Amino acid sequence: MRKNIVAGNWKMNTTLQEGVKLAEEVNNALKEVKPNCDVIICVPFTHLASINNVISKGLGLGAENCADHKSGAYTGEVSAPMVASTGAKYVILGHSERRQYYGETAATLREKVALALENDLTPIFCIGEVLEEREADKHFDVVKSQIVDGLFNLSAEEFSKIILAYEPVWAIGTGKTATADQAEEMHAHIRNVIAEKYGQDVAQGTSILYGGSCKPSNAKELFAKPDVDGGLIGGASLKCADFMGIVNAF
Ligand code: PGA
């Protein structure tokens, strides 16, 4: 059966020293509570190796991106093998901020996903519509296209390694969360899209996280929905108490 997961996305926040401290706090807090879900933190590249040295097995570690090439003359890029060599096991791919500000397309994302999988990194693949698309009632189609174009070149075996994160762009960092019903409606749609291509077993086994202004006060209601398997947490992952409040919503 699919896993429940709470993953932090620190984005471009914290210095190395602040990040190591925050990771240690989360790691210590987890030892006390025995969470009912997998817990992951996705952190800046510069922090990965140091954080990997201070956390225990019970806390997963991921990057927030990786390059669409394996190695070579790509100044400033960080490859999937480099990420994997730090000890990280996950990588966020296709975050709306990457799509919007750095021009990531489905074609680039297919390369990144392939390289992540080749290097035993689990992609946390993000999808989600902007406000205009929702208002024009195109959100179901937009999200379906993002999945089809970014992931449906994979075999069923490869696809079953993917974690999906539905993040309506209008809810990210805005304080405007999707209602639990809006999230459930989209998550059920996503599961149907997967089932049509890969069958019910793969669809039922895929973890689909919700992201967008998720916080301790709304996590319980969101996670109670049958197709919401956890959260990808931005702002609230930067404070140990808030992040743990969300972890403990399971
Ligand atoms: P937020 O970000 O929780 O700050 O809205 C979520 C995300 O972008 O992953």
mmCIF file of C-alpha atoms and ligand atoms in Angstrom:
data_model
loop_
_atom_site.group_PDB
_atom_site.id
_atom_site.type_symbol
_atom_site.label_atom_id
_atom_site.label_comp_id
_atom_site.label_asym_id
_atom_site.label_seq_id
_atom_site.Cartn_x
_atom_site.Cartn_y
_atom_site.Cartn_z
ATOM 1 C CA MET A 1 0.000 0.000 0.000
ATOM 2 C CA ARG A 2 1.093 3.550 -0.584
ATOM 3 C CA LYS A 3 2.995 5.508 2.006
ATOM 4 C CA ASN A 4 1.955 8.622 3.860
ATOM 5 C CA ILE A 5 4.696 11.209 3.551
ATOM 6 C CA VAL A 6 5.431 14.667 4.901
ATOM 7 C CA ALA A 7 8.268 16.352 3.001
ATOM 8 C CA GLY A 8 9.789 19.747 3.688
ATOM 9 C CA ASN A 9 10.875 21.994 0.835
ATOM 10 C CA TRP A 10 13.230 24.552 2.306
ATOM 11 C CA LYS A 11 13.593 26.412 -1.013
ATOM 12 C CA MET A 12 16.366 29.055 -0.978
ATOM 13 C CA ASN A 13 16.376 29.525 2.780
ATOM 14 C CA THR A 14 18.893 29.043 5.599
ATOM 15 C CA THR A 15 22.656 29.300 5.600
ATOM 16 C CA LEU A 16 24.568 26.039 5.932
ATOM 17 C CA GLN A 17 24.887 26.537 9.694
ATOM 18 C CA GLU A 18 21.212 27.387 10.155
ATOM 19 C CA GLY A 19 20.228 24.459 7.970
ATOM 20 C CA VAL A 20 22.312 21.923 9.870
ATOM 21 C CA LYS A 21 20.804 23.210 13.121
ATOM 22 C CA LEU A 22 17.242 22.923 11.787
ATOM 23 C CA ALA A 23 17.899 19.400 10.474
ATOM 24 C CA GLU A 24 19.258 18.386 13.883
ATOM 25 C CA GLU A 25 16.178 19.801 15.593
ATOM 26 C CA VAL A 26 13.820 17.887 13.292
ATOM 27 C CA ASN A 27 15.902 14.732 13.667
ATOM 28 C CA ASN A 28 15.754 14.970 17.469
ATOM 29 C CA ALA A 29 12.037 15.758 17.496
ATOM 30 C CA LEU A 30 11.333 12.688 15.355
ATOM 31 C CA LYS A 31 13.087 10.413 17.819
ATOM 32 C CA GLU A 32 10.574 11.453 20.449
ATOM 33 C CA VAL A 33 7.344 11.069 18.495
ATOM 34 C CA LYS A 34 7.584 7.983 16.241
ATOM 35 C CA PRO A 35 5.671 9.476 13.323
ATOM 36 C CA ASN A 36 2.899 7.660 11.438
ATOM 37 C CA CYS A 37 4.358 8.728 8.100
ATOM 38 C CA ASP A 38 7.672 8.959 6.265
ATOM 39 C CA VAL A 39 9.395 12.278 6.888
ATOM 40 C CA ILE A 40 11.729 13.896 4.358
ATOM 41 C CA ILE A 41 13.537 17.223 4.192
ATOM 42 C CA CYS A 42 14.551 18.668 0.822
ATOM 43 C CA VAL A 43 17.315 21.201 1.235
ATOM 44 C CA PRO A 44 19.695 23.373 -0.814
ATOM 45 C CA PHE A 45 22.543 21.542 -2.606
ATOM 46 C CA THR A 46 25.161 23.203 -0.397
ATOM 47 C CA HIS A 47 23.596 21.636 2.706
ATOM 48 C CA LEU A 48 23.127 18.040 1.583
ATOM 49 C CA ALA A 49 26.392 16.384 2.607
ATOM 50 C CA SER A 50 26.609 18.122 5.989
ATOM 51 C CA ILE A 51 22.992 17.383 6.834
ATOM 52 C CA ASN A 52 23.377 13.775 5.786
ATOM 53 C CA ASN A 53 26.083 13.488 8.433
ATOM 54 C CA VAL A 54 23.853 14.642 11.295
ATOM 55 C CA ILE A 55 20.524 12.904 10.631
ATOM 56 C CA SER A 56 19.370 9.365 11.422
ATOM 57 C CA LYS A 57 17.834 6.790 9.095
ATOM 58 C CA GLY A 58 14.308 7.796 10.074
ATOM 59 C CA LEU A 59 14.611 11.173 8.364
ATOM 60 C CA GLY A 60 14.835 11.158 4.565
ATOM 61 C CA LEU A 61 16.985 13.669 2.728
ATOM 62 C CA GLY A 62 16.427 15.168 -0.701
ATOM 63 C CA ALA A 63 17.560 17.891 -3.079
ATOM 64 C CA GLU A 64 15.250 20.515 -4.575
ATOM 65 C CA ASN A 65 16.341 20.022 -8.179
ATOM 66 C CA CYS A 66 18.984 18.323 -10.321
ATOM 67 C CA ALA A 67 20.460 18.930 -13.764
ATOM 68 C CA ASP A 68 19.090 17.512 -16.994
ATOM 69 C CA HIS A 69 22.560 16.201 -17.946
ATOM 70 C CA LYS A 70 24.756 13.607 -16.300
ATOM 71 C CA SER A 71 28.036 15.574 -16.342
ATOM 72 C CA GLY A 72 30.073 17.943 -18.465
ATOM 73 C CA ALA A 73 30.319 21.606 -19.404
ATOM 74 C CA TYR A 74 27.233 22.943 -17.627
ATOM 75 C CA THR A 75 28.677 25.582 -15.322
ATOM 76 C CA GLY A 76 26.742 25.975 -12.117
ATOM 77 C CA GLU A 77 24.606 22.866 -12.510
ATOM 78 C CA VAL A 78 24.409 19.961 -10.037
ATOM 79 C CA SER A 79 23.827 16.482 -11.448
ATOM 80 C CA ALA A 80 21.773 13.571 -10.156
ATOM 81 C CA PRO A 81 24.942 11.473 -9.502
ATOM 82 C CA MET A 82 26.349 14.388 -7.457
ATOM 83 C CA VAL A 83 23.150 14.605 -5.412
ATOM 84 C CA ALA A 84 23.152 10.841 -4.860
ATOM 85 C CA SER A 85 26.803 10.922 -3.766
ATOM 86 C CA THR A 86 25.869 13.111 -0.780
ATOM 87 C CA GLY A 87 23.624 10.379 0.598
ATOM 88 C CA ALA A 88 20.386 12.076 -0.480
ATOM 89 C CA LYS A 89 17.627 9.722 -1.614
ATOM 90 C CA TYR A 90 15.019 12.114 -3.028
ATOM 91 C CA VAL A 91 14.818 15.022 -5.426
ATOM 92 C CA ILE A 92 12.003 17.509 -6.021
ATOM 93 C CA LEU A 93 11.467 17.939 -9.763
ATOM 94 C CA GLY A 94 9.221 20.288 -11.695
ATOM 95 C CA HIS A 95 8.377 22.608 -8.837
ATOM 96 C CA SER A 96 6.221 25.456 -10.155
ATOM 97 C CA GLU A 97 8.959 27.942 -9.202
ATOM 98 C CA ARG A 98 11.389 26.050 -11.461
ATOM 99 C CA ARG A 99 8.833 25.868 -14.259
ATOM 100 C CA GLN A 100 7.920 29.549 -13.890
ATOM 101 C CA TYR A 101 11.257 31.283 -13.172
ATOM 102 C CA TYR A 102 13.737 28.910 -14.813
ATOM 103 C CA GLY A 103 11.756 27.837 -17.854
ATOM 104 C CA GLU A 104 11.630 24.132 -17.091
ATOM 105 C CA THR A 105 9.622 22.287 -19.708
ATOM 106 C CA ALA A 106 8.220 18.786 -19.883
ATOM 107 C CA ALA A 107 11.152 17.824 -22.124
ATOM 108 C CA THR A 108 13.759 18.946 -19.555
ATOM 109 C CA LEU A 109 11.795 17.280 -16.798
ATOM 110 C CA ARG A 110 11.732 13.941 -18.598
ATOM 111 C CA GLU A 111 15.562 14.070 -18.721
ATOM 112 C CA LYS A 112 15.767 14.960 -15.045
ATOM 113 C CA VAL A 113 13.369 12.215 -14.008
ATOM 114 C CA ALA A 114 15.337 9.630 -16.015
ATOM 115 C CA LEU A 115 18.643 10.717 -14.464
ATOM 116 C CA ALA A 116 17.159 10.757 -10.966
ATOM 117 C CA LEU A 117 15.844 7.205 -11.358
ATOM 118 C CA GLU A 118 19.130 5.975 -12.844
ATOM 119 C CA ASN A 119 20.861 7.270 -9.739
ATOM 120 C CA ASP A 120 18.394 5.740 -7.290
ATOM 121 C CA LEU A 121 16.880 9.078 -6.353
ATOM 122 C CA THR A 122 13.118 9.121 -5.818
ATOM 123 C CA PRO A 123 11.589 12.054 -7.703
ATOM 124 C CA ILE A 124 8.977 14.132 -5.902
ATOM 125 C CA PHE A 125 7.336 15.375 -9.083
ATOM 126 C CA CYS A 126 5.286 18.574 -8.762
ATOM 127 C CA ILE A 127 2.219 19.505 -10.757
ATOM 128 C CA GLY A 128 -0.409 22.194 -10.334
ATOM 129 C CA GLU A 129 -2.414 24.875 -12.091
ATOM 130 C CA VAL A 130 -2.209 28.657 -11.881
ATOM 131 C CA LEU A 131 -5.217 30.704 -10.775
ATOM 132 C CA GLU A 132 -6.303 31.720 -14.300
ATOM 133 C CA GLU A 133 -6.394 28.074 -15.317
ATOM 134 C CA ARG A 134 -8.603 27.182 -12.366
ATOM 135 C CA GLU A 135 -10.882 30.135 -13.004
ATOM 136 C CA ALA A 136 -11.179 29.067 -16.639
ATOM 137 C CA ASP A 137 -12.064 25.564 -15.411
ATOM 138 C CA LYS A 138 -8.988 24.103 -17.083
ATOM 139 C CA HIS A 139 -7.258 22.840 -13.938
ATOM 140 C CA PHE A 140 -8.038 19.152 -14.446
ATOM 141 C CA ASP A 141 -6.730 19.234 -18.025
ATOM 142 C CA VAL A 142 -3.615 21.231 -17.104
ATOM 143 C CA VAL A 143 -2.635 18.832 -14.351
ATOM 144 C CA LYS A 144 -3.321 15.820 -16.556
ATOM 145 C CA SER A 145 -1.074 17.259 -19.298
ATOM 146 C CA GLN A 146 1.732 17.884 -16.826
ATOM 147 C CA ILE A 147 1.605 14.230 -15.776
ATOM 148 C CA VAL A 148 1.248 12.854 -19.303
ATOM 149 C CA ASP A 149 4.002 15.048 -20.788
ATOM 150 C CA GLY A 150 6.437 14.766 -17.873
ATOM 151 C CA LEU A 151 6.038 11.154 -16.792
ATOM 152 C CA PHE A 152 4.087 8.914 -19.126
ATOM 153 C CA ASN A 153 7.201 7.942 -21.085
ATOM 154 C CA LEU A 154 8.109 5.811 -18.033
ATOM 155 C CA SER A 155 7.454 2.104 -17.738
ATOM 156 C CA ALA A 156 5.004 1.028 -15.022
ATOM 157 C CA GLU A 157 7.942 -0.167 -12.932
ATOM 158 C CA GLU A 158 9.676 3.200 -13.223
ATOM 159 C CA PHE A 159 6.474 5.148 -12.596
ATOM 160 C CA SER A 160 5.826 3.254 -9.379
ATOM 161 C CA LYS A 161 8.969 4.868 -7.931
ATOM 162 C CA ILE A 162 7.561 8.396 -8.355
ATOM 163 C CA ILE A 163 6.008 10.495 -5.590
ATOM 164 C CA LEU A 164 3.605 13.130 -6.914
ATOM 165 C CA ALA A 165 2.937 16.490 -5.297
ATOM 166 C CA TYR A 166 -0.146 18.455 -6.313
ATOM 167 C CA GLU A 167 0.613 22.093 -5.625
ATOM 168 C CA PRO A 168 -1.936 24.598 -6.927
ATOM 169 C CA VAL A 169 0.281 27.564 -7.764
ATOM 170 C CA TRP A 170 -2.246 30.032 -6.304
ATOM 171 C CA ALA A 171 -1.861 28.330 -2.919
ATOM 172 C CA ILE A 172 1.965 28.336 -2.738
ATOM 173 C CA GLY A 173 3.302 30.785 -0.201
ATOM 174 C CA THR A 174 0.083 32.809 -0.355
ATOM 175 C CA GLY A 175 -1.610 31.619 2.813
ATOM 176 C CA LYS A 176 -4.522 30.542 0.593
ATOM 177 C CA THR A 177 -4.825 26.788 1.012
ATOM 178 C CA ALA A 178 -6.959 24.659 -1.264
ATOM 179 C CA THR A 179 -9.899 23.356 0.742
ATOM 180 C CA ALA A 180 -9.693 19.704 1.689
ATOM 181 C CA ASP A 181 -12.496 19.028 -0.826
ATOM 182 C CA GLN A 182 -10.652 20.843 -3.632
ATOM 183 C CA ALA A 183 -7.505 18.858 -2.846
ATOM 184 C CA GLU A 184 -9.376 15.532 -2.701
ATOM 185 C CA GLU A 185 -11.166 16.227 -5.976
ATOM 186 C CA MET A 186 -7.862 16.866 -7.763
ATOM 187 C CA HIS A 187 -6.009 14.001 -6.079
ATOM 188 C CA ALA A 188 -8.772 11.565 -7.094
ATOM 189 C CA HIS A 189 -8.523 12.920 -10.649
ATOM 190 C CA ILE A 190 -4.742 12.404 -10.636
ATOM 191 C CA ARG A 191 -5.173 8.836 -9.425
ATOM 192 C CA ASN A 192 -7.656 8.179 -12.255
ATOM 193 C CA VAL A 193 -5.226 9.586 -14.806
ATOM 194 C CA ILE A 194 -2.541 7.203 -13.486
ATOM 195 C CA ALA A 195 -4.974 4.256 -13.445
ATOM 196 C CA GLU A 196 -5.956 4.834 -17.085
ATOM 197 C CA LYS A 197 -2.318 4.522 -18.129
ATOM 198 C CA TYR A 198 -0.744 2.090 -15.650
ATOM 199 C CA GLY A 199 -3.715 0.314 -14.052
ATOM 200 C CA GLN A 200 -5.295 0.383 -10.600
ATOM 201 C CA ASP A 201 -2.419 -1.302 -8.773
ATOM 202 C CA VAL A 202 0.098 1.360 -9.747
ATOM 203 C CA ALA A 203 -2.454 4.152 -9.163
ATOM 204 C CA GLN A 204 -3.372 2.874 -5.709
ATOM 205 C CA GLY A 205 0.306 2.494 -4.832
ATOM 206 C CA THR A 206 1.296 6.062 -5.770
ATOM 207 C CA SER A 207 1.682 8.589 -2.964
ATOM 208 C CA ILE A 208 0.129 11.931 -3.920
ATOM 209 C CA LEU A 209 1.095 14.805 -1.627
ATOM 210 C CA TYR A 210 -0.661 18.155 -1.341
ATOM 211 C CA GLY A 211 1.381 21.358 -1.236
ATOM 212 C CA GLY A 212 0.440 24.998 -0.855
ATOM 213 C CA SER A 213 0.188 26.821 2.480
ATOM 214 C CA CYS A 214 -0.136 23.569 4.396
ATOM 215 C CA LYS A 215 0.277 24.224 8.118
ATOM 216 C CA PRO A 216 -0.421 22.525 11.454
ATOM 217 C CA SER A 217 -3.911 24.053 11.582
ATOM 218 C CA ASN A 218 -5.112 22.641 8.246
ATOM 219 C CA ALA A 219 -2.979 19.513 7.800
ATOM 220 C CA LYS A 220 -5.297 17.162 9.676
ATOM 221 C CA GLU A 221 -8.319 17.969 7.540
ATOM 222 C CA LEU A 222 -6.308 17.675 4.317
ATOM 223 C CA PHE A 223 -4.609 14.404 5.305
ATOM 224 C CA ALA A 224 -7.954 12.888 6.355
ATOM 225 C CA LYS A 225 -9.022 12.796 2.696
ATOM 226 C CA PRO A 226 -8.644 9.341 1.155
ATOM 227 C CA ASP A 227 -6.500 10.417 -1.803
ATOM 228 C CA VAL A 228 -4.294 12.914 0.054
ATOM 229 C CA ASP A 229 -1.241 10.951 1.163
ATOM 230 C CA GLY A 230 0.648 13.737 2.863
ATOM 231 C CA GLY A 231 2.148 17.123 2.162
ATOM 232 C CA LEU A 232 5.006 18.998 0.535
ATOM 233 C CA ILE A 233 5.647 21.809 2.953
ATOM 234 C CA GLY A 234 7.393 25.086 2.143
ATOM 235 C CA GLY A 235 7.185 27.922 4.671
ATOM 236 C CA ALA A 236 6.054 25.749 7.569
ATOM 237 C CA SER A 237 9.035 23.402 7.139
ATOM 238 C CA LEU A 238 11.436 26.137 8.222
ATOM 239 C CA LYS A 239 10.357 25.974 11.868
ATOM 240 C CA CYS A 240 10.790 22.650 13.602
ATOM 241 C CA ALA A 241 7.637 23.043 15.720
ATOM 242 C CA ASP A 242 5.440 23.866 12.715
ATOM 243 C CA PHE A 243 6.880 21.063 10.637
ATOM 244 C CA MET A 244 6.398 18.580 13.461
ATOM 245 C CA GLY A 245 2.848 19.856 13.935
ATOM 246 C CA ILE A 246 2.171 18.777 10.343
ATOM 247 C CA VAL A 247 3.986 15.443 10.758
ATOM 248 C CA ASN A 248 1.863 14.778 13.823
ATOM 249 C CA ALA A 249 -1.338 15.440 11.875
ATOM 250 C CA PHE A 250 -1.052 11.770 10.805
HETATM 251 P P1 PGA B 1 4.294 26.696 0.925
HETATM 252 O O1 PGA B 1 5.141 26.036 -0.268
HETATM 253 O O2 PGA B 1 4.016 25.599 1.904
HETATM 254 O O3 PGA B 1 5.190 27.761 1.486
HETATM 255 O O4 PGA B 1 3.047 27.239 0.328
HETATM 256 C C1 PGA B 1 4.894 24.734 -0.728
HETATM 257 C C2 PGA B 1 5.836 24.419 -1.856
HETATM 258 O O5 PGA B 1 6.077 25.282 -2.714
HETATM 259 O O6 PGA B 1 6.372 23.287 -1.927
#
